[in-house]
mmCIF file of N, CA and C in Angstrom:
data_model
loop_
_atom_site.group_PDB
_atom_site.id
_atom_site.type_symbol
_atom_site.label_atom_id
_atom_site.label_comp_id
_atom_site.label_asym_id
_atom_site.label_seq_id
_atom_site.Cartn_x
_atom_site.Cartn_y
_atom_site.Cartn_z
ATOM 1 N N UNK A 1 15.499 -21.305 -18.270
ATOM 2 C CA UNK A 1 14.156 -21.029 -18.734
ATOM 3 C C UNK A 1 14.237 -20.071 -19.915
ATOM 4 N N UNK A 2 13.460 -20.352 -20.934
ATOM 5 C CA UNK A 2 13.394 -19.445 -22.073
ATOM 6 C C UNK A 2 11.989 -18.873 -22.168
ATOM 7 N N UNK A 3 11.934 -17.708 -22.711
ATOM 8 C CA UNK A 3 10.667 -17.003 -22.852
ATOM 9 C C UNK A 3 10.615 -16.429 -24.251
ATOM 10 N N UNK A 4 9.530 -16.700 -24.953
ATOM 11 C CA UNK A 4 9.393 -16.140 -26.304
ATOM 12 C C UNK A 4 8.639 -14.822 -26.227
ATOM 13 N N UNK A 5 8.747 -14.052 -27.281
ATOM 14 C CA UNK A 5 8.127 -12.730 -27.318
ATOM 15 C C UNK A 5 6.596 -12.815 -27.274
ATOM 16 N N UNK A 6 6.044 -13.965 -27.670
ATOM 17 C CA UNK A 6 4.592 -14.130 -27.690
ATOM 18 C C UNK A 6 4.005 -14.273 -26.278
ATOM 19 N N UNK A 7 4.779 -14.761 -25.345
ATOM 20 C CA UNK A 7 4.250 -15.015 -23.997
ATOM 21 C C UNK A 7 3.789 -13.732 -23.301
ATOM 22 N N UNK A 8 4.605 -12.677 -23.236
ATOM 23 C CA UNK A 8 4.095 -11.439 -22.631
ATOM 24 C C UNK A 8 2.917 -10.846 -23.404
ATOM 25 N N UNK A 9 2.864 -11.112 -24.703
ATOM 26 C CA UNK A 9 1.768 -10.579 -25.520
ATOM 27 C C UNK A 9 0.427 -11.192 -25.110
ATOM 28 N N UNK A 10 0.458 -12.358 -24.491
ATOM 29 C CA UNK A 10 -0.780 -12.999 -24.046
ATOM 30 C C UNK A 10 -1.517 -12.162 -23.002
ATOM 31 N N UNK A 11 -0.786 -11.341 -22.258
ATOM 32 C CA UNK A 11 -1.418 -10.525 -21.226
ATOM 33 C C UNK A 11 -2.188 -9.340 -21.780
ATOM 34 N N UNK A 12 -1.957 -8.973 -23.033
ATOM 35 C CA UNK A 12 -2.588 -7.767 -23.582
ATOM 36 C C UNK A 12 -4.105 -7.827 -23.538
ATOM 37 N N UNK A 13 -4.677 -8.897 -24.073
ATOM 38 C CA UNK A 13 -6.141 -8.949 -24.126
ATOM 39 C C UNK A 13 -6.739 -9.057 -22.727
ATOM 40 N N UNK A 14 -6.141 -9.870 -21.870
ATOM 41 C CA UNK A 14 -6.660 -10.024 -20.511
ATOM 42 C C UNK A 14 -6.558 -8.714 -19.740
ATOM 43 N N UNK A 15 -5.410 -8.078 -19.823
ATOM 44 C CA UNK A 15 -5.202 -6.830 -19.081
ATOM 45 C C UNK A 15 -6.113 -5.724 -19.608
ATOM 46 N N UNK A 16 -6.299 -5.668 -20.904
ATOM 47 C CA UNK A 16 -7.172 -4.647 -21.483
ATOM 48 C C UNK A 16 -8.608 -4.824 -21.001
ATOM 49 N N UNK A 17 -9.086 -6.049 -20.962
ATOM 50 C CA UNK A 17 -10.450 -6.299 -20.487
ATOM 51 C C UNK A 17 -10.588 -5.982 -19.004
ATOM 52 N N UNK A 18 -9.582 -6.316 -18.231
ATOM 53 C CA UNK A 18 -9.616 -6.015 -16.802
ATOM 54 C C UNK A 18 -9.644 -4.507 -16.581
ATOM 55 N N UNK A 19 -8.818 -3.773 -17.322
ATOM 56 C CA UNK A 19 -8.806 -2.315 -17.180
ATOM 57 C C UNK A 19 -10.146 -1.704 -17.590
ATOM 58 N N UNK A 20 -10.784 -2.264 -18.599
ATOM 59 C CA UNK A 20 -12.104 -1.791 -19.006
ATOM 60 C C UNK A 20 -13.127 -2.025 -17.889
ATOM 61 N N UNK A 21 -13.070 -3.195 -17.272
ATOM 62 C CA UNK A 21 -13.980 -3.495 -16.161
ATOM 63 C C UNK A 21 -13.725 -2.554 -14.981
ATOM 64 N N UNK A 22 -12.453 -2.294 -14.686
ATOM 65 C CA UNK A 22 -12.115 -1.366 -13.599
ATOM 66 C C UNK A 22 -12.649 0.035 -13.887
ATOM 67 N N UNK A 23 -12.508 0.476 -15.132
ATOM 68 C CA UNK A 23 -12.984 1.807 -15.502
ATOM 69 C C UNK A 23 -14.497 1.893 -15.376
ATOM 70 N N UNK A 24 -15.194 0.841 -15.786
ATOM 71 C CA UNK A 24 -16.655 0.823 -15.641
ATOM 72 C C UNK A 24 -17.065 0.889 -14.174
ATOM 73 N N UNK A 25 -16.365 0.181 -13.311
ATOM 74 C CA UNK A 25 -16.657 0.236 -11.873
ATOM 75 C C UNK A 25 -16.424 1.654 -11.352
ATOM 76 N N UNK A 26 -15.325 2.251 -11.777
ATOM 77 C CA UNK A 26 -15.005 3.608 -11.340
ATOM 78 C C UNK A 26 -16.104 4.587 -11.749
ATOM 79 N N UNK A 27 -16.527 4.532 -13.012
ATOM 80 C CA UNK A 27 -17.535 5.467 -13.506
ATOM 81 C C UNK A 27 -18.871 5.275 -12.790
ATOM 82 N N UNK A 28 -19.242 4.032 -12.525
ATOM 83 C CA UNK A 28 -20.492 3.759 -11.815
ATOM 84 C C UNK A 28 -20.456 4.308 -10.403
ATOM 85 N N UNK A 29 -19.365 4.048 -9.702
ATOM 86 C CA UNK A 29 -19.248 4.524 -8.322
ATOM 87 C C UNK A 29 -19.170 6.044 -8.285
ATOM 88 N N UNK A 30 -18.483 6.647 -9.230
ATOM 89 C CA UNK A 30 -18.396 8.112 -9.273
ATOM 90 C C UNK A 30 -19.788 8.727 -9.444
ATOM 91 N N UNK A 31 -20.618 8.124 -10.285
ATOM 92 C CA UNK A 31 -21.982 8.629 -10.464
ATOM 93 C C UNK A 31 -22.791 8.489 -9.184
ATOM 94 N N UNK A 32 -22.626 7.377 -8.487
ATOM 95 C CA UNK A 32 -23.335 7.168 -7.218
ATOM 96 C C UNK A 32 -22.888 8.200 -6.187
ATOM 97 N N UNK A 33 -21.587 8.465 -6.124
ATOM 98 C CA UNK A 33 -21.062 9.456 -5.176
ATOM 99 C C UNK A 33 -21.649 10.831 -5.465
ATOM 100 N N UNK A 34 -21.713 11.197 -6.736
ATOM 101 C CA UNK A 34 -22.275 12.510 -7.090
ATOM 102 C C UNK A 34 -23.732 12.629 -6.629
ATOM 103 N N UNK A 35 -24.509 11.556 -6.838
ATOM 104 C CA UNK A 35 -25.912 11.571 -6.403
ATOM 105 C C UNK A 35 -26.027 11.637 -4.881
ATOM 106 N N UNK A 36 -25.194 10.862 -4.196
ATOM 107 C CA UNK A 36 -25.229 10.882 -2.733
ATOM 108 C C UNK A 36 -24.810 12.246 -2.194
ATOM 109 N N UNK A 37 -23.816 12.854 -2.831
ATOM 110 C CA UNK A 37 -23.366 14.186 -2.408
ATOM 111 C C UNK A 37 -24.484 15.204 -2.573
ATOM 112 N N UNK A 38 -25.199 15.110 -3.681
ATOM 113 C CA UNK A 38 -26.329 16.006 -3.922
ATOM 114 C C UNK A 38 -27.403 15.790 -2.846
ATOM 115 N N UNK A 39 -27.705 14.523 -2.555
ATOM 116 C CA UNK A 39 -28.684 14.213 -1.505
ATOM 117 C C UNK A 39 -28.218 14.708 -0.144
ATOM 118 N N UNK A 40 -26.932 14.572 0.132
ATOM 119 C CA UNK A 40 -26.382 15.005 1.418
ATOM 120 C C UNK A 40 -26.452 16.523 1.557
ATOM 121 N N UNK A 41 -26.210 17.235 0.469
ATOM 122 C CA UNK A 41 -26.299 18.700 0.501
ATOM 123 C C UNK A 41 -27.733 19.162 0.773
ATOM 124 N N UNK A 42 -28.700 18.409 0.250
ATOM 125 C CA UNK A 42 -30.108 18.760 0.469
ATOM 126 C C UNK A 42 -30.571 18.397 1.878
ATOM 127 N N UNK A 43 -30.155 17.223 2.339
ATOM 128 C CA UNK A 43 -30.567 16.754 3.662
ATOM 129 C C UNK A 43 -29.401 15.979 4.271
ATOM 130 N N UNK A 44 -28.736 16.585 5.233
ATOM 131 C CA UNK A 44 -27.585 15.945 5.863
ATOM 132 C C UNK A 44 -28.033 14.690 6.613
ATOM 133 N N UNK A 45 -27.304 13.626 6.358
ATOM 134 C CA UNK A 45 -27.611 12.348 6.985
ATOM 135 C C UNK A 45 -26.307 11.620 7.280
ATOM 136 N N UNK A 46 -26.201 11.082 8.488
ATOM 137 C CA UNK A 46 -24.976 10.363 8.852
ATOM 138 C C UNK A 46 -24.835 9.082 8.025
ATOM 139 N N UNK A 47 -25.948 8.469 7.674
ATOM 140 C CA UNK A 47 -25.905 7.258 6.843
ATOM 141 C C UNK A 47 -25.356 7.576 5.462
ATOM 142 N N UNK A 48 -25.823 8.659 4.883
ATOM 143 C CA UNK A 48 -25.331 9.067 3.558
ATOM 144 C C UNK A 48 -23.850 9.401 3.620
ATOM 145 N N UNK A 49 -23.442 10.050 4.684
ATOM 146 C CA UNK A 49 -22.024 10.393 4.840
ATOM 147 C C UNK A 49 -21.170 9.132 4.949
ATOM 148 N N UNK A 50 -21.647 8.126 5.680
ATOM 149 C CA UNK A 50 -20.924 6.856 5.784
ATOM 150 C C UNK A 50 -20.846 6.153 4.432
ATOM 151 N N UNK A 51 -21.923 6.226 3.665
ATOM 152 C CA UNK A 51 -21.909 5.626 2.328
ATOM 153 C C UNK A 51 -20.888 6.319 1.437
ATOM 154 N N UNK A 52 -20.839 7.637 1.517
ATOM 155 C CA UNK A 52 -19.873 8.393 0.706
ATOM 156 C C UNK A 52 -18.442 8.021 1.103
ATOM 157 N N UNK A 53 -18.183 7.889 2.403
ATOM 158 C CA UNK A 53 -16.841 7.502 2.857
ATOM 159 C C UNK A 53 -16.479 6.107 2.356
ATOM 160 N N UNK A 54 -17.447 5.184 2.404
ATOM 161 C CA UNK A 54 -17.221 3.827 1.906
ATOM 162 C C UNK A 54 -16.895 3.857 0.420
ATOM 163 N N UNK A 55 -17.670 4.627 -0.329
ATOM 164 C CA UNK A 55 -17.439 4.725 -1.770
ATOM 165 C C UNK A 55 -16.113 5.414 -2.083
ATOM 166 N N UNK A 56 -15.720 6.360 -1.245
ATOM 167 C CA UNK A 56 -14.428 7.017 -1.431
ATOM 168 C C UNK A 56 -13.283 6.008 -1.288
ATOM 169 N N UNK A 57 -13.385 5.129 -0.306
ATOM 170 C CA UNK A 57 -12.378 4.071 -0.149
ATOM 171 C C UNK A 57 -12.362 3.173 -1.374
ATOM 172 N N UNK A 58 -13.534 2.822 -1.849
ATOM 173 C CA UNK A 58 -13.609 1.963 -3.032
ATOM 174 C C UNK A 58 -13.011 2.643 -4.258
ATOM 175 N N UNK A 59 -13.243 3.946 -4.409
ATOM 176 C CA UNK A 59 -12.634 4.679 -5.525
ATOM 177 C C UNK A 59 -11.112 4.666 -5.428
ATOM 178 N N UNK A 60 -10.605 4.812 -4.219
ATOM 179 C CA UNK A 60 -9.153 4.765 -4.012
ATOM 180 C C UNK A 60 -8.603 3.394 -4.405
ATOM 181 N N UNK A 61 -9.300 2.345 -3.985
ATOM 182 C CA UNK A 61 -8.857 0.990 -4.335
ATOM 183 C C UNK A 61 -8.898 0.774 -5.844
ATOM 184 N N UNK A 62 -9.935 1.283 -6.489
ATOM 185 C CA UNK A 62 -10.029 1.133 -7.946
ATOM 186 C C UNK A 62 -8.884 1.873 -8.632
ATOM 187 N N UNK A 63 -8.510 3.021 -8.100
ATOM 188 C CA UNK A 63 -7.375 3.752 -8.673
ATOM 189 C C UNK A 63 -6.105 2.893 -8.603
ATOM 190 N N UNK A 64 -5.886 2.230 -7.460
ATOM 191 C CA UNK A 64 -4.714 1.361 -7.341
ATOM 192 C C UNK A 64 -4.833 0.124 -8.225
ATOM 193 N N UNK A 65 -6.042 -0.405 -8.364
ATOM 194 C CA UNK A 65 -6.251 -1.530 -9.269
ATOM 195 C C UNK A 65 -5.851 -1.139 -10.686
ATOM 196 N N UNK A 66 -6.308 0.040 -11.111
ATOM 197 C CA UNK A 66 -5.974 0.518 -12.445
ATOM 198 C C UNK A 66 -4.472 0.760 -12.587
ATOM 199 N N UNK A 67 -3.871 1.347 -11.558
ATOM 200 C CA UNK A 67 -2.453 1.654 -11.610
ATOM 201 C C UNK A 67 -1.625 0.372 -11.795
ATOM 202 N N UNK A 68 -1.920 -0.654 -11.003
ATOM 203 C CA UNK A 68 -1.170 -1.898 -11.128
ATOM 204 C C UNK A 68 -1.511 -2.639 -12.424
ATOM 205 N N UNK A 69 -2.734 -2.482 -12.925
ATOM 206 C CA UNK A 69 -3.087 -3.067 -14.216
ATOM 207 C C UNK A 69 -2.306 -2.431 -15.351
ATOM 208 N N UNK A 70 -2.200 -1.112 -15.325
ATOM 209 C CA UNK A 70 -1.429 -0.403 -16.345
ATOM 210 C C UNK A 70 0.060 -0.749 -16.218
ATOM 211 N N UNK A 71 0.542 -0.851 -14.987
ATOM 212 C CA UNK A 71 1.941 -1.246 -14.775
ATOM 213 C C UNK A 71 2.198 -2.641 -15.348
ATOM 214 N N UNK A 72 1.245 -3.541 -15.178
ATOM 215 C CA UNK A 72 1.358 -4.883 -15.756
ATOM 216 C C UNK A 72 1.514 -4.798 -17.268
ATOM 217 N N UNK A 73 0.665 -4.013 -17.891
ATOM 218 C CA UNK A 73 0.728 -3.857 -19.339
ATOM 219 C C UNK A 73 2.050 -3.229 -19.776
ATOM 220 N N UNK A 74 2.482 -2.186 -19.067
ATOM 221 C CA UNK A 74 3.735 -1.511 -19.386
ATOM 222 C C UNK A 74 4.917 -2.487 -19.281
ATOM 223 N N UNK A 75 4.962 -3.237 -18.184
ATOM 224 C CA UNK A 75 6.069 -4.177 -17.998
ATOM 225 C C UNK A 75 6.044 -5.298 -19.028
ATOM 226 N N UNK A 76 4.847 -5.703 -19.451
ATOM 227 C CA UNK A 76 4.754 -6.733 -20.497
ATOM 228 C C UNK A 76 5.334 -6.231 -21.811
ATOM 229 N N UNK A 77 4.992 -4.998 -22.158
ATOM 230 C CA UNK A 77 5.521 -4.412 -23.401
ATOM 231 C C UNK A 77 7.038 -4.257 -23.304
ATOM 232 N N UNK A 78 7.501 -3.799 -22.157
ATOM 233 C CA UNK A 78 8.945 -3.618 -21.972
ATOM 234 C C UNK A 78 9.661 -4.971 -22.013
ATOM 235 N N UNK A 79 9.045 -6.006 -21.432
ATOM 236 C CA UNK A 79 9.624 -7.351 -21.493
ATOM 237 C C UNK A 79 9.708 -7.827 -22.938
ATOM 238 N N UNK A 80 8.661 -7.554 -23.716
ATOM 239 C CA UNK A 80 8.696 -7.930 -25.130
ATOM 240 C C UNK A 80 9.822 -7.218 -25.863
ATOM 241 N N UNK A 81 10.023 -5.950 -25.553
ATOM 242 C CA UNK A 81 11.103 -5.195 -26.178
ATOM 243 C C UNK A 81 12.461 -5.812 -25.831
ATOM 244 N N UNK A 82 12.634 -6.157 -24.566
ATOM 245 C CA UNK A 82 13.900 -6.767 -24.161
ATOM 246 C C UNK A 82 14.104 -8.130 -24.813
ATOM 247 N N UNK A 83 13.029 -8.898 -24.940
ATOM 248 C CA UNK A 83 13.147 -10.188 -25.629
ATOM 249 C C UNK A 83 13.468 -9.986 -27.101
ATOM 250 N N UNK A 84 12.885 -8.968 -27.712
ATOM 251 C CA UNK A 84 13.189 -8.634 -29.101
ATOM 252 C C UNK A 84 14.660 -8.265 -29.263
ATOM 253 N N UNK A 85 15.203 -7.568 -28.256
ATOM 254 C CA UNK A 85 16.617 -7.175 -28.287
ATOM 255 C C UNK A 85 17.531 -8.290 -27.803
ATOM 256 N N UNK A 86 16.939 -9.475 -27.570
ATOM 257 C CA UNK A 86 17.651 -10.684 -27.142
ATOM 258 C C UNK A 86 18.300 -10.538 -25.770
ATOM 259 N N UNK A 87 17.665 -9.776 -24.900
ATOM 260 C CA UNK A 87 18.084 -9.673 -23.504
ATOM 261 C C UNK A 87 17.150 -10.567 -22.691
ATOM 262 N N UNK A 88 17.355 -11.885 -22.850
ATOM 263 C CA UNK A 88 16.456 -12.904 -22.329
ATOM 264 C C UNK A 88 16.256 -12.813 -20.811
ATOM 265 N N UNK A 89 17.323 -12.757 -20.049
ATOM 266 C CA UNK A 89 17.207 -12.792 -18.586
ATOM 267 C C UNK A 89 16.451 -11.576 -18.050
ATOM 268 N N UNK A 90 16.795 -10.401 -18.553
ATOM 269 C CA UNK A 90 16.108 -9.193 -18.111
ATOM 270 C C UNK A 90 14.638 -9.219 -18.530
ATOM 271 N N UNK A 91 14.365 -9.734 -19.719
ATOM 272 C CA UNK A 91 12.986 -9.870 -20.191
ATOM 273 C C UNK A 91 12.176 -10.801 -19.309
ATOM 274 N N UNK A 92 12.790 -11.887 -18.867
ATOM 275 C CA UNK A 92 12.114 -12.836 -17.981
ATOM 276 C C UNK A 92 11.772 -12.164 -16.651
ATOM 277 N N UNK A 93 12.718 -11.422 -16.100
ATOM 278 C CA UNK A 93 12.462 -10.745 -14.816
ATOM 279 C C UNK A 93 11.353 -9.694 -14.939
ATOM 280 N N UNK A 94 11.375 -8.937 -16.032
ATOM 281 C CA UNK A 94 10.321 -7.931 -16.209
ATOM 282 C C UNK A 94 8.958 -8.586 -16.429
ATOM 283 N N UNK A 95 8.948 -9.706 -17.125
ATOM 284 C CA UNK A 95 7.683 -10.411 -17.303
ATOM 285 C C UNK A 95 7.181 -10.934 -15.949
ATOM 286 N N UNK A 96 8.096 -11.401 -15.109
ATOM 287 C CA UNK A 96 7.719 -11.828 -13.760
ATOM 288 C C UNK A 96 7.141 -10.677 -12.956
ATOM 289 N N UNK A 97 7.750 -9.491 -13.067
ATOM 290 C CA UNK A 97 7.208 -8.302 -12.390
ATOM 291 C C UNK A 97 5.835 -7.925 -12.949
ATOM 292 N N UNK A 98 5.669 -8.134 -14.238
ATOM 293 C CA UNK A 98 4.374 -7.872 -14.864
ATOM 294 C C UNK A 98 3.303 -8.782 -14.278
ATOM 295 N N UNK A 99 3.627 -10.047 -14.128
ATOM 296 C CA UNK A 99 2.676 -10.983 -13.524
ATOM 297 C C UNK A 99 2.389 -10.617 -12.069
ATOM 298 N N UNK A 100 3.404 -10.169 -11.356
ATOM 299 C CA UNK A 100 3.218 -9.744 -9.966
ATOM 300 C C UNK A 100 2.291 -8.522 -9.898
ATOM 301 N N UNK A 101 2.473 -7.587 -10.820
ATOM 302 C CA UNK A 101 1.598 -6.408 -10.871
ATOM 303 C C UNK A 101 0.151 -6.811 -11.133
ATOM 304 N N UNK A 102 -0.043 -7.765 -12.034
ATOM 305 C CA UNK A 102 -1.390 -8.245 -12.313
ATOM 306 C C UNK A 102 -1.990 -8.918 -11.084
ATOM 307 N N UNK A 103 -1.184 -9.684 -10.395
ATOM 308 C CA UNK A 103 -1.645 -10.360 -9.178
ATOM 309 C C UNK A 103 -2.043 -9.348 -8.105
ATOM 310 N N UNK A 104 -1.257 -8.302 -7.935
ATOM 311 C CA UNK A 104 -1.584 -7.257 -6.955
ATOM 312 C C UNK A 104 -2.888 -6.562 -7.354
ATOM 313 N N UNK A 105 -3.029 -6.253 -8.628
ATOM 314 C CA UNK A 105 -4.246 -5.615 -9.117
ATOM 315 C C UNK A 105 -5.472 -6.478 -8.828
ATOM 316 N N UNK A 106 -5.361 -7.759 -9.088
ATOM 317 C CA UNK A 106 -6.481 -8.668 -8.841
ATOM 318 C C UNK A 106 -6.766 -8.815 -7.347
ATOM 319 N N UNK A 107 -5.716 -8.797 -6.529
ATOM 320 C CA UNK A 107 -5.907 -8.866 -5.082
ATOM 321 C C UNK A 107 -6.651 -7.644 -4.559
ATOM 322 N N UNK A 108 -6.277 -6.477 -5.042
ATOM 323 C CA UNK A 108 -6.972 -5.250 -4.631
ATOM 324 C C UNK A 108 -8.415 -5.286 -5.129
ATOM 325 N N UNK A 109 -8.624 -5.833 -6.317
ATOM 326 C CA UNK A 109 -9.973 -5.974 -6.851
ATOM 327 C C UNK A 109 -10.821 -6.859 -5.938
ATOM 328 N N UNK A 110 -10.247 -7.935 -5.457
ATOM 329 C CA UNK A 110 -10.958 -8.820 -4.528
ATOM 330 C C UNK A 110 -11.336 -8.061 -3.260
ATOM 331 N N UNK A 111 -10.425 -7.256 -2.746
ATOM 332 C CA UNK A 111 -10.670 -6.442 -1.550
ATOM 333 C C UNK A 111 -11.825 -5.465 -1.794
ATOM 334 N N UNK A 112 -11.788 -4.799 -2.954
ATOM 335 C CA UNK A 112 -12.828 -3.831 -3.279
ATOM 336 C C UNK A 112 -14.190 -4.512 -3.420
ATOM 337 N N UNK A 113 -14.223 -5.674 -4.032
ATOM 338 C CA UNK A 113 -15.480 -6.412 -4.172
ATOM 339 C C UNK A 113 -16.003 -6.837 -2.805
ATOM 340 N N UNK A 114 -15.118 -7.226 -1.904
ATOM 341 C CA UNK A 114 -15.530 -7.607 -0.549
ATOM 342 C C UNK A 114 -16.186 -6.433 0.169
ATOM 343 N N UNK A 115 -15.611 -5.257 0.028
ATOM 344 C CA UNK A 115 -16.193 -4.048 0.632
ATOM 345 C C UNK A 115 -17.565 -3.777 0.023
ATOM 346 N N UNK A 116 -17.676 -3.943 -1.273
ATOM 347 C CA UNK A 116 -18.934 -3.707 -1.972
ATOM 348 C C UNK A 116 -20.024 -4.658 -1.477
ATOM 349 N N UNK A 117 -19.700 -5.919 -1.336
ATOM 350 C CA UNK A 117 -20.673 -6.913 -0.868
ATOM 351 C C UNK A 117 -21.104 -6.604 0.557
ATOM 352 N N UNK A 118 -20.157 -6.230 1.412
ATOM 353 C CA UNK A 118 -20.488 -5.878 2.797
ATOM 354 C C UNK A 118 -21.439 -4.682 2.832
ATOM 355 N N UNK A 119 -21.174 -3.680 2.020
ATOM 356 C CA UNK A 119 -22.030 -2.496 1.978
ATOM 357 C C UNK A 119 -23.436 -2.852 1.495
ATOM 358 N N UNK A 120 -23.523 -3.708 0.490
ATOM 359 C CA UNK A 120 -24.836 -4.110 -0.012
ATOM 360 C C UNK A 120 -25.608 -4.915 1.033
ATOM 361 N N UNK A 121 -24.915 -5.755 1.758
ATOM 362 C CA UNK A 121 -25.585 -6.527 2.814
ATOM 363 C C UNK A 121 -26.127 -5.613 3.905
ATOM 364 N N UNK A 122 -25.420 -4.529 4.214
ATOM 365 C CA UNK A 122 -25.925 -3.572 5.200
ATOM 366 C C UNK A 122 -27.211 -2.915 4.707
ATOM 367 N N UNK A 123 -27.271 -2.626 3.409
ATOM 368 C CA UNK A 123 -28.484 -2.030 2.841
ATOM 369 C C UNK A 123 -29.658 -3.003 2.894
ATOM 370 N N UNK A 124 -29.362 -4.268 2.732
ATOM 371 C CA UNK A 124 -30.421 -5.275 2.662
ATOM 372 C C UNK A 124 -30.810 -5.865 4.006
ATOM 373 N N UNK A 125 -30.085 -5.546 5.065
ATOM 374 C CA UNK A 125 -30.340 -6.184 6.356
ATOM 375 C C UNK A 125 -31.757 -5.948 6.877
ATOM 376 N N UNK A 126 -32.342 -4.794 6.544
ATOM 377 C CA UNK A 126 -33.700 -4.508 6.976
ATOM 378 C C UNK A 126 -34.730 -5.356 6.241
ATOM 379 N N UNK A 127 -34.398 -5.764 5.026
ATOM 380 C CA UNK A 127 -35.338 -6.544 4.221
ATOM 381 C C UNK A 127 -35.273 -8.039 4.488
ATOM 382 N N UNK A 128 -34.120 -8.505 4.964
ATOM 383 C CA UNK A 128 -33.920 -9.933 5.181
ATOM 384 C C UNK A 128 -34.400 -10.306 6.579
ATOM 385 N N UNK A 129 -35.288 -11.275 6.603
ATOM 386 C CA UNK A 129 -35.793 -11.779 7.890
ATOM 387 C C UNK A 129 -34.922 -12.950 8.320
ATOM 388 N N UNK A 130 -34.573 -12.972 9.600
ATOM 389 C CA UNK A 130 -33.740 -14.079 10.115
ATOM 390 C C UNK A 130 -34.531 -15.350 10.255
#
């Protein structure tokens, strides 16, 4: 199998957009946590505390999503460097690890979205009539 230097470069735009989306999710959830914390300090509520714990888990997952996304980008650049230096086999393996990192990041993203949907359904359960 041969790999050209352009192939790992294809991940740059996709990975950059994914990292931007992850950062936006992080910033949104962080703002929600700050508001919930303020509300909890004013009036302690077990529901608010559960929401904060749920959001804390989601923030942790987003951190790992970002970490594996950045690792994907790093490994892609390193694979390109190795291909430039004509170290084909090592470049192929690093590019494979880069794809694996992206896959892990996307898997964690799916997990985080599932948690988000479950939390939203709990909020809406009172409004939905069976």
